[in-house]
Short mmCIF file of C-alpha atoms in Angstrom, two decimals:
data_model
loop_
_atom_site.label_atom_id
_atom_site.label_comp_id
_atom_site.label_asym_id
_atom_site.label_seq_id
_atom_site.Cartn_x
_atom_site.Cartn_y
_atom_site.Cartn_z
CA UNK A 1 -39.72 -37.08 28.87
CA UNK A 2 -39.72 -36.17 25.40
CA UNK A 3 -42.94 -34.87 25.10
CA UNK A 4 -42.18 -32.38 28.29
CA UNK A 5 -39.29 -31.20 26.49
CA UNK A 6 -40.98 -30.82 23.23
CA UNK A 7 -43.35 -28.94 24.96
CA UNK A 8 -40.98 -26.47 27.13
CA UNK A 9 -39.33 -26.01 23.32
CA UNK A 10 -42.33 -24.43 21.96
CA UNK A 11 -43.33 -22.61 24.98
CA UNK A 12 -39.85 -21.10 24.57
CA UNK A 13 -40.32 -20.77 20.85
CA UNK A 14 -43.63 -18.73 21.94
CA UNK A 15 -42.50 -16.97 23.66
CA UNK A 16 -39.99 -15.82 21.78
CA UNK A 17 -42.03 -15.09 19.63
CA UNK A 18 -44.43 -12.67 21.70
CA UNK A 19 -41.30 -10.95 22.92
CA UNK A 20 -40.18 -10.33 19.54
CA UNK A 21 -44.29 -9.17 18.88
CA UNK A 22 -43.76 -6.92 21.66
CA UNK A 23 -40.34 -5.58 20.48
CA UNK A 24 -42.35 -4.30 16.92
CA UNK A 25 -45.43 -2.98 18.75
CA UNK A 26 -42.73 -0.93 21.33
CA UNK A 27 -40.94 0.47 18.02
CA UNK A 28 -44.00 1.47 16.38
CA UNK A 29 -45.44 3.00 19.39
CA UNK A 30 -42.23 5.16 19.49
CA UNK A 31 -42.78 5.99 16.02
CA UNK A 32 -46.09 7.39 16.48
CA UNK A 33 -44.69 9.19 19.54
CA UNK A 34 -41.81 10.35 17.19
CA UNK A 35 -44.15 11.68 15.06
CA UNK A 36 -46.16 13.33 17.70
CA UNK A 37 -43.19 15.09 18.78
CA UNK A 38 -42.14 16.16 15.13
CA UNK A 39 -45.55 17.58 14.59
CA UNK A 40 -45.25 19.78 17.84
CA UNK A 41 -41.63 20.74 17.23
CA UNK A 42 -42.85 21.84 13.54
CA UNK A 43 -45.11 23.90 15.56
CA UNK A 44 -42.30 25.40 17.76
CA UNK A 45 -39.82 26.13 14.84
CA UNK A 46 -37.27 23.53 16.14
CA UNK A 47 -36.86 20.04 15.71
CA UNK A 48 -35.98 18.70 19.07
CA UNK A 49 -37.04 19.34 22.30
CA UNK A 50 -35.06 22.32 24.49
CA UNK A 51 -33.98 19.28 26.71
CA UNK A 52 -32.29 18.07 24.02
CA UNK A 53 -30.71 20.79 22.40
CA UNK A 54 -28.71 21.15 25.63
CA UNK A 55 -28.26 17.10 26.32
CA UNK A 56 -26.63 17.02 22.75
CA UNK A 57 -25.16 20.71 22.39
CA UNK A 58 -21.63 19.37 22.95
CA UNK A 59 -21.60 16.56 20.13
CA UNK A 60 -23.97 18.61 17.76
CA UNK A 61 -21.31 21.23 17.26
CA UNK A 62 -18.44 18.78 16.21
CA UNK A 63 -18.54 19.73 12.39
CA UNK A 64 -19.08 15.56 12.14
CA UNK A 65 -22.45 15.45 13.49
CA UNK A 66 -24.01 18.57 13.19
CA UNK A 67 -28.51 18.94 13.53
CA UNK A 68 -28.88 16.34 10.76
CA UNK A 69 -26.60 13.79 12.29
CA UNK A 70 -28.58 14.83 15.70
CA UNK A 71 -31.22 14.20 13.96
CA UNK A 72 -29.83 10.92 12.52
CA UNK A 73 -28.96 9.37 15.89
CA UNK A 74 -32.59 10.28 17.18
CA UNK A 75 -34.15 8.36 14.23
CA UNK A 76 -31.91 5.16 14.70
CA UNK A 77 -32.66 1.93 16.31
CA UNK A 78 -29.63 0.16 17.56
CA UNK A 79 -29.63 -3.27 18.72
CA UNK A 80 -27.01 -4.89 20.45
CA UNK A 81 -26.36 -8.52 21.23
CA UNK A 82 -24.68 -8.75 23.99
CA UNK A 83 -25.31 -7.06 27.74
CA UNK A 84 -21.64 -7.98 28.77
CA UNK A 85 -18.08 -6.70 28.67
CA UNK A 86 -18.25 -5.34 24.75
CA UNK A 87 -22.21 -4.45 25.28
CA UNK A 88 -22.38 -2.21 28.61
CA UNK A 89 -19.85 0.54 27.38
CA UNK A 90 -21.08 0.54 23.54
CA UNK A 91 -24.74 0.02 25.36
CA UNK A 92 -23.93 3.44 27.71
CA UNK A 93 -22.29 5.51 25.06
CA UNK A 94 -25.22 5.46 22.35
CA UNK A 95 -27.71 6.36 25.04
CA UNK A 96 -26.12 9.20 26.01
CA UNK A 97 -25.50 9.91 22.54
CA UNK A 98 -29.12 10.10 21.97
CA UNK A 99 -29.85 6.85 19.43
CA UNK A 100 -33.65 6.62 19.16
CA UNK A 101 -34.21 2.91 19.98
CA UNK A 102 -31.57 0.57 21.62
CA UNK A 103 -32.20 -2.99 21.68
CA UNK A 104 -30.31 -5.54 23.74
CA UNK A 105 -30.33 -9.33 23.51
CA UNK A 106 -28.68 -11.54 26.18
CA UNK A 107 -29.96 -14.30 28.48
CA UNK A 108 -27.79 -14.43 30.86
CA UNK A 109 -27.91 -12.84 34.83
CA UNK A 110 -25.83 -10.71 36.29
CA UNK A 111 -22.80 -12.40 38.67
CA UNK A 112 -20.14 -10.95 40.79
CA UNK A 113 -16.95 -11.85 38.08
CA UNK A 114 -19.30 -9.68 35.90
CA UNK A 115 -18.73 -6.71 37.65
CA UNK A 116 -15.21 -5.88 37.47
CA UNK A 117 -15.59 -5.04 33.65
CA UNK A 118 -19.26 -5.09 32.32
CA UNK A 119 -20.11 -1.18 33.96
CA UNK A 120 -23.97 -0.75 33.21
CA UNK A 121 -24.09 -4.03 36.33
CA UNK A 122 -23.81 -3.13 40.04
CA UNK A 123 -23.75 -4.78 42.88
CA UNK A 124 -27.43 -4.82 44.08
CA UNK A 125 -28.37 -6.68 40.48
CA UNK A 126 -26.30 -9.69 40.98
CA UNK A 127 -29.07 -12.70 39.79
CA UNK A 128 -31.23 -10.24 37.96
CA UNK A 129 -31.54 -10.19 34.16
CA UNK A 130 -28.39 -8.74 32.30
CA UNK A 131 -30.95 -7.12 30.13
CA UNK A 132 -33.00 -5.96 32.57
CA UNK A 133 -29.98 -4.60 35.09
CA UNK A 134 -28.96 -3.01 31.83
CA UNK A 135 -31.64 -0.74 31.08
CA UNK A 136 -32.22 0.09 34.77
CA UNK A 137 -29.18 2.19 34.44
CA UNK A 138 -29.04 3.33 30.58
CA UNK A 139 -32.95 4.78 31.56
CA UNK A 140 -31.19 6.66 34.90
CA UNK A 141 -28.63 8.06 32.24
CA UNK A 142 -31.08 9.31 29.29
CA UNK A 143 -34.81 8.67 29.74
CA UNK A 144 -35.29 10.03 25.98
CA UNK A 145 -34.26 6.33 23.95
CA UNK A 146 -36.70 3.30 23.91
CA UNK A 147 -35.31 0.53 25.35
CA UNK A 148 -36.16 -3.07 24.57
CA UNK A 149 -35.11 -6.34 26.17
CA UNK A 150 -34.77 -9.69 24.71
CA UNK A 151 -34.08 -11.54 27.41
CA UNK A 152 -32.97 -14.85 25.49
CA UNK A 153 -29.83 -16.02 23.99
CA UNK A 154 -29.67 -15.52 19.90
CA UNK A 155 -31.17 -18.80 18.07
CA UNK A 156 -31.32 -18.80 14.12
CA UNK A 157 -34.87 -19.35 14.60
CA UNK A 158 -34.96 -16.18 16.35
CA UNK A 159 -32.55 -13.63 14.83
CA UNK A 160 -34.25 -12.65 11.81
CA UNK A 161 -37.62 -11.41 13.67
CA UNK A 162 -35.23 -9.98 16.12
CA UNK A 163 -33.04 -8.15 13.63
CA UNK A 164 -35.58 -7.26 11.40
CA UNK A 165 -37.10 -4.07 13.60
CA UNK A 166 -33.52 -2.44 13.69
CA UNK A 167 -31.20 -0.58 11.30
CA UNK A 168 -28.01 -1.47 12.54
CA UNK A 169 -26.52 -4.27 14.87
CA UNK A 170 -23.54 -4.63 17.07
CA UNK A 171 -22.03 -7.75 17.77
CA UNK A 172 -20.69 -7.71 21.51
CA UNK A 173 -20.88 -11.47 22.21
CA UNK A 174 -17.88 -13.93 22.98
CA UNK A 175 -18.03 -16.86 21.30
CA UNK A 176 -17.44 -17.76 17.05
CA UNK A 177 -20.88 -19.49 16.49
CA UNK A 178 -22.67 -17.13 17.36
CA UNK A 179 -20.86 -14.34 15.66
CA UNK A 180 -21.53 -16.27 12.15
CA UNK A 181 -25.26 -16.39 13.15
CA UNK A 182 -25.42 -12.62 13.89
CA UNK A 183 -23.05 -11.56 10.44
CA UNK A 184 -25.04 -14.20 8.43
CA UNK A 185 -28.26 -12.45 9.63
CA UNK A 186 -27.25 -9.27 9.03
CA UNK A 187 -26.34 -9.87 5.69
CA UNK A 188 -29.84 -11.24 4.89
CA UNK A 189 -31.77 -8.55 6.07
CA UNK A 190 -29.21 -5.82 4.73
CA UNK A 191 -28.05 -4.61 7.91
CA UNK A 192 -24.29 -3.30 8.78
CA UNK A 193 -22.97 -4.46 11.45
CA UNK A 194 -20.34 -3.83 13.85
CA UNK A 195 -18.35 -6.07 15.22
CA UNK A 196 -15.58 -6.53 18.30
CA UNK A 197 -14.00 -9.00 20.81
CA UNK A 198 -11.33 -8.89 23.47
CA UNK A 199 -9.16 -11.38 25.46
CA UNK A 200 -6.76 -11.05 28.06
CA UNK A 201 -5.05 -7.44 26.76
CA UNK A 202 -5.90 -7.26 23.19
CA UNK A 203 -8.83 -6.89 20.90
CA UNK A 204 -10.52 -6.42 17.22
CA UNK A 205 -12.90 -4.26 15.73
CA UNK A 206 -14.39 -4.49 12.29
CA UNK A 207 -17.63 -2.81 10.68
CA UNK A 208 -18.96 -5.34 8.02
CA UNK A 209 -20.99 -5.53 5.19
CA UNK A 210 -21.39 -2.02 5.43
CA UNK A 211 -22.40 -0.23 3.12
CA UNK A 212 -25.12 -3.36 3.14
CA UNK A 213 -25.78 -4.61 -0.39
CA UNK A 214 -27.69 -7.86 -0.72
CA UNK A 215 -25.94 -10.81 -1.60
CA UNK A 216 -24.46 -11.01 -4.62
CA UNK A 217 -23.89 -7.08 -4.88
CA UNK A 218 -19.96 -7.14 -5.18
CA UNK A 219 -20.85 -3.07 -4.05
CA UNK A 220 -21.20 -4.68 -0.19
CA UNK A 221 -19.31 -5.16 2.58
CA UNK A 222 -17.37 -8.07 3.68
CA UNK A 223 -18.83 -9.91 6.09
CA UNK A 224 -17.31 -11.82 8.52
CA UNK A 225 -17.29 -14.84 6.65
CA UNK A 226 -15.37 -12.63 4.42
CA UNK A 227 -12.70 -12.22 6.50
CA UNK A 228 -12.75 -16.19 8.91
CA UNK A 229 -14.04 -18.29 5.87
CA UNK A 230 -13.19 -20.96 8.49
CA UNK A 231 -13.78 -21.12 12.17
CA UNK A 232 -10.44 -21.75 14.67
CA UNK A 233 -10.05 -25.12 16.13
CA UNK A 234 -12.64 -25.38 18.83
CA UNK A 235 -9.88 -26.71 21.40
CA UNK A 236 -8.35 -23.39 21.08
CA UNK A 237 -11.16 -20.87 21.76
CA UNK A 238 -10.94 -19.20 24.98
CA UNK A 239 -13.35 -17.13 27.13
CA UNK A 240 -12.94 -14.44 29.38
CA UNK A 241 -13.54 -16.90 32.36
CA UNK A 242 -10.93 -19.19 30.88
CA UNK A 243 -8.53 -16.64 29.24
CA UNK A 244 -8.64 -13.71 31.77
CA UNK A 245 -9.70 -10.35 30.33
CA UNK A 246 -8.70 -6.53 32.09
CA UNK A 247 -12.01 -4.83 32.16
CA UNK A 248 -10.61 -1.53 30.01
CA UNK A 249 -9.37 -3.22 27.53
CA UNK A 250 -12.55 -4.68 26.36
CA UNK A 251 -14.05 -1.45 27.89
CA UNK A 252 -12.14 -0.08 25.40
CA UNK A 253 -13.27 -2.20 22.40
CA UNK A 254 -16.93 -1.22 23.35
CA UNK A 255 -16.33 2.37 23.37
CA UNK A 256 -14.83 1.52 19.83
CA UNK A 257 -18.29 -0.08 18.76
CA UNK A 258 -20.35 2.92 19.95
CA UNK A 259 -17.93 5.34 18.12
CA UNK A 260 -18.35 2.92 14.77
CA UNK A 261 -21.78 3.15 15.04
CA UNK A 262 -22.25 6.20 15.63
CA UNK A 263 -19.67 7.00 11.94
CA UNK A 264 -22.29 4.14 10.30
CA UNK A 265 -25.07 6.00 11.13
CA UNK A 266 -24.27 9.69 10.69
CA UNK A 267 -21.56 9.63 7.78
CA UNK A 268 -20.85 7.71 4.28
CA UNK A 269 -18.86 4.39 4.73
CA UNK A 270 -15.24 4.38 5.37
CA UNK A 271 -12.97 1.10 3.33
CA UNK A 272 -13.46 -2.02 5.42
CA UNK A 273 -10.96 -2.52 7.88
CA UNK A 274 -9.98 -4.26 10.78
CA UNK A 275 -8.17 -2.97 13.92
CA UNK A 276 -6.33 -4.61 16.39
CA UNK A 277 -5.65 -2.97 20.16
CA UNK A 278 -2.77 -4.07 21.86
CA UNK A 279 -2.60 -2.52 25.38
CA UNK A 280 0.88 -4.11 26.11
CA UNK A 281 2.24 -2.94 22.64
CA UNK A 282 3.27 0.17 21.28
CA UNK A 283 1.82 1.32 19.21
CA UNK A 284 -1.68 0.57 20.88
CA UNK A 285 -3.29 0.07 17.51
CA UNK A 286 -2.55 -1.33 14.03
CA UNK A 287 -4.93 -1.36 11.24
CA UNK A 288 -5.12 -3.71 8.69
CA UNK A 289 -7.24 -3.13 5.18
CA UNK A 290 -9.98 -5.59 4.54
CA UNK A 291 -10.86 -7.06 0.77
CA UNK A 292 -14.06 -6.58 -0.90
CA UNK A 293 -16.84 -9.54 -0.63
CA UNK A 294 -15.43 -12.87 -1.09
CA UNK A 295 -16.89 -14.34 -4.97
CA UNK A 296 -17.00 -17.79 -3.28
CA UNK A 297 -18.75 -16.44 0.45
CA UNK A 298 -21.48 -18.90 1.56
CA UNK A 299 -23.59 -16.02 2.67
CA UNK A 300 -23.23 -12.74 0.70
CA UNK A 301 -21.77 -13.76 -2.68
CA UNK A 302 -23.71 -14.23 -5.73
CA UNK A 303 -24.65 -18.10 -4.95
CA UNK A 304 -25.28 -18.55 -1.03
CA UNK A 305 -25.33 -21.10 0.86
CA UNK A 306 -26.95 -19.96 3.55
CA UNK A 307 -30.71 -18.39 3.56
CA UNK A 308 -33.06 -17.18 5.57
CA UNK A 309 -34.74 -20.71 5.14
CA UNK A 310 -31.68 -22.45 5.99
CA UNK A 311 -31.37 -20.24 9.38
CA UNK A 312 -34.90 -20.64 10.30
CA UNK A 313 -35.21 -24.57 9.53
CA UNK A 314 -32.08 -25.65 11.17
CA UNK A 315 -29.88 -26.93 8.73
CA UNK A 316 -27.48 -24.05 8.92
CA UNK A 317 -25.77 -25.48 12.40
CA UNK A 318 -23.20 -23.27 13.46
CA UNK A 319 -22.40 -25.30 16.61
CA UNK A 320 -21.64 -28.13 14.55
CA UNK A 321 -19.89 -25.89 11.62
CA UNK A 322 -17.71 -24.13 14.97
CA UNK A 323 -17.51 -27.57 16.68
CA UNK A 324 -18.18 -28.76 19.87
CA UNK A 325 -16.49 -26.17 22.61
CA UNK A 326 -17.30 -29.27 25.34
CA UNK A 327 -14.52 -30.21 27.45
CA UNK A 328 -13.32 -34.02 25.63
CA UNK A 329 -12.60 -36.99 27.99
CA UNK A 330 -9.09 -38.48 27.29
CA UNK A 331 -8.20 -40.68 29.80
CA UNK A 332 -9.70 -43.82 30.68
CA UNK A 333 -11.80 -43.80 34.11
CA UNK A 334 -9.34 -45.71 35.48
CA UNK A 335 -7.09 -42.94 34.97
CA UNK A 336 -9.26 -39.98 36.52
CA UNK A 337 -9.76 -39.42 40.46
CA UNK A 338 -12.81 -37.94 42.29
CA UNK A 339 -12.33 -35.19 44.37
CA UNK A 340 -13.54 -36.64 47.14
CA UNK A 341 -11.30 -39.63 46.65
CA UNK A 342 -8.05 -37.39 46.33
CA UNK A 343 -8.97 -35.83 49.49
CA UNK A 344 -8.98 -38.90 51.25
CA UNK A 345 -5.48 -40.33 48.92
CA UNK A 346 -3.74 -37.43 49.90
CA UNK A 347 -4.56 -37.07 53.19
CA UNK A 348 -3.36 -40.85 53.88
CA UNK A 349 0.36 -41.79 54.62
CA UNK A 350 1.45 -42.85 51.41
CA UNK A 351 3.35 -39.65 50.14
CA UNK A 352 2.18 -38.59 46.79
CA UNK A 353 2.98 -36.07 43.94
CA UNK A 354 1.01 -33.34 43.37
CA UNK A 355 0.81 -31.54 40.25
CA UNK A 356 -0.80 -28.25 39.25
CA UNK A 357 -0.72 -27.81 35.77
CA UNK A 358 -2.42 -23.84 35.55
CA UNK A 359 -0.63 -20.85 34.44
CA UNK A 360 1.88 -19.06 37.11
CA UNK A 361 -0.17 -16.48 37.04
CA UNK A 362 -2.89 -18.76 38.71
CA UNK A 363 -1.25 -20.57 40.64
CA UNK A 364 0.11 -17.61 42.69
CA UNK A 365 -3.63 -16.92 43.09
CA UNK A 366 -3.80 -19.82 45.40
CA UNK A 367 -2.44 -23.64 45.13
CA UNK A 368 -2.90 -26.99 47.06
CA UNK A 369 -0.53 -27.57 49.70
CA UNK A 370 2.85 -28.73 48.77
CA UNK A 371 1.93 -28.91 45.17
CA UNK A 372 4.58 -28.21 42.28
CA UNK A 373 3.50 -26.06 39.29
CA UNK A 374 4.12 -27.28 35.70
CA UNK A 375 2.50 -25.26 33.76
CA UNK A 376 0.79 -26.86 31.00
CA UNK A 377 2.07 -24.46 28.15
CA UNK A 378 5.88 -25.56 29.21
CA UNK A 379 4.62 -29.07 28.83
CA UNK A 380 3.53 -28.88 25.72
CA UNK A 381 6.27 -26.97 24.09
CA UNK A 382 8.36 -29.52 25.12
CA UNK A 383 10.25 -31.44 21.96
CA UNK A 384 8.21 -34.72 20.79
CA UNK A 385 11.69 -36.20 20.99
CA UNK A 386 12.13 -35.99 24.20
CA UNK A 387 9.37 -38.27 24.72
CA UNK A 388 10.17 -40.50 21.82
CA UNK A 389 13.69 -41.05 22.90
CA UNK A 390 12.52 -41.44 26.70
CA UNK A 391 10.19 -43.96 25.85
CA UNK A 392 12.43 -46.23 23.45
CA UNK A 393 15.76 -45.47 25.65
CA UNK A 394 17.69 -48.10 27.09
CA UNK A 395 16.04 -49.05 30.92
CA UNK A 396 18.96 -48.08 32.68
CA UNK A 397 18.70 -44.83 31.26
CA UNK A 398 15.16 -44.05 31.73
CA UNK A 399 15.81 -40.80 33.39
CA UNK A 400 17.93 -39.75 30.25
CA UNK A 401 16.57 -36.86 28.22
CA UNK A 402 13.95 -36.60 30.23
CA UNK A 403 12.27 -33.18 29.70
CA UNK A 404 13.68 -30.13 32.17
CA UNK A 405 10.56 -29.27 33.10
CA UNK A 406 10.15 -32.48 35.19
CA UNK A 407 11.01 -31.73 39.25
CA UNK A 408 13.25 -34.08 41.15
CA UNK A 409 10.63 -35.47 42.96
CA UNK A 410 9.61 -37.15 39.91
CA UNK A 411 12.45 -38.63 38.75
CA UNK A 412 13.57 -39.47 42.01
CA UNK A 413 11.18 -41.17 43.35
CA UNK A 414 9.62 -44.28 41.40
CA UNK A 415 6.91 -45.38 43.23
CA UNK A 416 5.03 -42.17 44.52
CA UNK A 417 1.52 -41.67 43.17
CA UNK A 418 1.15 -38.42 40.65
CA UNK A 419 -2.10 -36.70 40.78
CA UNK A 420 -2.67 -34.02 38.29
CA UNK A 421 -4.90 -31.03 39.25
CA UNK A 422 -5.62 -27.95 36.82
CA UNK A 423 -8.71 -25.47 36.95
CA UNK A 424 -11.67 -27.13 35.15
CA UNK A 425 -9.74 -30.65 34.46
CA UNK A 426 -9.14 -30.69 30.76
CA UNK A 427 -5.24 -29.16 30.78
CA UNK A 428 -4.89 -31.97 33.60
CA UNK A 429 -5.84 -34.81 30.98
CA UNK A 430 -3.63 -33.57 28.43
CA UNK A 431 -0.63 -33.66 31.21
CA UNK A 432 -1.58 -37.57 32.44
CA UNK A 433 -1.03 -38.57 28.90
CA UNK A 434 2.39 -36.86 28.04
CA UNK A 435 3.35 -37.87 31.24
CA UNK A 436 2.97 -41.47 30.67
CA UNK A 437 3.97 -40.64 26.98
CA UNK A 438 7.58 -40.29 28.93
CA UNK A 439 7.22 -43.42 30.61
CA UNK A 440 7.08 -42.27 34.09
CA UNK A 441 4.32 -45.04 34.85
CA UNK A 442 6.56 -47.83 34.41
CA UNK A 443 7.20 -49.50 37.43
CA UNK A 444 3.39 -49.10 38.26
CA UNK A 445 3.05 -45.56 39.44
CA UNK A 446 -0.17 -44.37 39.45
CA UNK A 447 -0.34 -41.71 37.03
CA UNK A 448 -4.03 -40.05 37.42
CA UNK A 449 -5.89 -36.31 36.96
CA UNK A 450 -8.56 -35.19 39.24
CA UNK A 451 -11.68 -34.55 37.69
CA UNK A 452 -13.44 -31.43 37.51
CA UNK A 453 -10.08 -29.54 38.38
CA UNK A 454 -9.78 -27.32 41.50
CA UNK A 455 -13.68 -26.03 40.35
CA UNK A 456 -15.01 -29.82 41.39
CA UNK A 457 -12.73 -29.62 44.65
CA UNK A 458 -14.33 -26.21 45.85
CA UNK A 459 -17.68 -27.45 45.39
CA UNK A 460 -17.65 -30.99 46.87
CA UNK A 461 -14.27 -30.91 49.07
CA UNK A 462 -13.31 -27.19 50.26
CA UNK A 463 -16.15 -24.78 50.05
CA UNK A 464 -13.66 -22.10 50.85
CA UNK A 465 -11.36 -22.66 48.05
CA UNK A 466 -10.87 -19.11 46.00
CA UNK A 467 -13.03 -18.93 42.91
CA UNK A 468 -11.93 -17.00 40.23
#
């Protein structure tokens, strides 16, 4: 077993590394072509082909951009990691804007929740390549750009080959791990990057280590290392899937990265800064002044930690430096339920106490029959002495300061079964245990969660259930 995966680890590696192969060969193809094209426009007085001149008029004649920032666009290879929310609409708007070379890395297909906010995807690409279903669309819009896939996700093994054929990169992914590997690259290969992400209604933008200096140069750019020395908890990162996200709004954050780059690329460097949108707030936008490079930063101060030979090795590990993002197990297996097995508990004529701990906002979606929603955000801003002073309270007042959250079925009833149900079965853990925390298992109640959450149930127990 270990040799087979050993040996579908350097196929991968190989192949990663042809693709990457390929990626130079395609740029210096479109070079030479580049160069072809210059040497017949010096022939024809202008620089760019007529098609062009009237594809472009519009944005040449903004005082901003001008011929030479035309010109500056047409010269520039952009690579973007990320083919997803942030990526598409940055992705779309520096095609059209003419950047010579776009590059996109993501290795993930296209599925139906995609669609509602990642707009270079349609319906007839569902299970095809993001990267692929990507440039299908950004070649119907502008057929002048080359466009190269890297159809994998980002490795450290991999990003410096990747990053090293473009001139600037834009940061559309989701989660913090990767966003250290892509700043920690770009910084190493003296590339300015820009960077965004969105959740739910709000989202940031930043353009680091621009102008790019090498490490060291105090002239540089704060990367993002700079600015999140220190990664959040991993228990409180959220994705779009887990989170929610309204397509503009990160629509609008990738619009934002196309308009950044298209500033990096045409005009001097602005002071770092980072923006936060706010589409429930007004105003929609705040700004907030960066500092200069950090004199202590493990990547772009004077005495790094991290190198290219730490990426490439391994022993820069920014899953382990992020932490582990995998769901934890909390309760004991005696204090978990199958799906199946709740189908059949509930469905028998012992009454029992359902419990869905999801947001409102879910649970209106769609809900188990007769279940009661307890959101798990109101249980855990419930006090700690509550529980403390339920626990240690005299036994004929048990059902003293209980918490108000709890329903009168509950407390009422002492001997009913409580199954706990949330969407993926984590929240649902955390809920068993304050629940017995309060004492509620007593008398012998059987206090339990249902594994997998109401994702587990749809796929072995109701194939109909709603997914969202």
């Amino acid at each position: 077993m270990d040799n087979l995966d050993n040996t579908c680890a350097s196929l991968r590696r190989r192949i990663a590394e042809t693709e990457a192969q390929l990626a130079r060969l395609r740029g210096e193809l479109q070079d030479a072509e580049r160069a072809a094209t210059t040497a017949k426009a010096k022939s024809t007085r202008w620089p760019m082909e007529d098609e062009e001149y009237t594809r472009y008029g519009r944005q040449m004649i903004v005082p901003q951009v001008g011929l030479p920032g035309q010109l500056k666009l047409r010269s520039a290879k952009v690579l973007i990691v990320g083919a997803g929310g942030l990526g598409c609409p940055a992705a779309l708007y520096l095609a059209g804007a003419g950047v010579g070379t776009l590059g996109l890395v993501d290795g993930d297909e296209v599925d139906v929740s995609n669609l509602h906010r990642q707009v270079l995807h349609r319906t007839a690409n569902v299970g095809k390549r993001k990267v692929d279903s990507a440039i299908e669309y950004l070649r119907e819009l502008n057929p002048h750009p080359t466009y190269i896939a890297h159809p994998a996700h980002l490795t450290p093994q991999d990003a410096p080959s990747i990053f090293a054929a473009y001139d600037l990169i834009l940061d559309c992914t989701d989660n913090p791990a990767t966003r250290y590997l892509i700043s920690d690259t770009a910084v190493l290969l003296n590339k300015p990057l820009v960077s965004a992400s969105a959740l739910r209604t709000e989202g940031q933008l930043m353009v680091l280590n621009n102008p790019p200096q090498p490490p060291g140069d105090p002239a540089g750019g704060p990367c993002y290392r700079c600015v999140f020395p220190r990664p959040p908890p991993a228990a409180s990162i959220l994705s779009c899937a887990d989170g929610g996200i309204v397509g503009p709004v990160v629509g609008t954050m990738g619009v934002l990265q196309a308009l950044e780059a298209i500033k990096v690329l045409t005009t001097p460097a602005n002071p770092p800064a980072l923006h936060i949108f706010s589409a429930y707030s007004s105003p929609l936008f705040r700004t907030i002044k960066l500092r200069s490079r950090r004199p202590n930063c493990a990547v772009c101060s004077a005495q790094p930690t991290v190198t290219l030979d730490t990426l490439q090795s391994g022993s820069t590990d920014y899953v382990f430096f992020c932490g582990s993002v995998s769901p934890e197990a909390l309760l004991q297996p005696n204090e978990r339920i199958s799906p199946q097995d709740y189908q059949q508990s509930s469905s028998s004529s012992d009454p029992a106490i359902i419990i869905d701990v999801r947001e409102k906002v879910q649970f209106d979606i769609c809900s188990l029959n007769n279940s009661i929603n307890i959101p798990i955000s109101t249980i855990l801003s419930s006090s700690s002495s509550s529980s403390s002073s339920t626990t240690n309270s005299d036994p004929t007042k048990k059902n003293e300061n209980l918490p108000p959250w709890l329903p009168s079925e509950i407390t009422t009833s002492e001997t009913s079964p409580i199954y706990v149900i949330c969407r993926q079965g984590n929240d649902s853990q955390i809920a068993v245990k304050k629940l017995k925390a309060l004492g509620l298992d007593r008398e012998g109640r059987r206090i339990v969660d249902v594994m997998g959450g109401l994702r587990a149930y749809r796929r072995v127990v109701d194939p109909g259930w709603p997914e969202y």
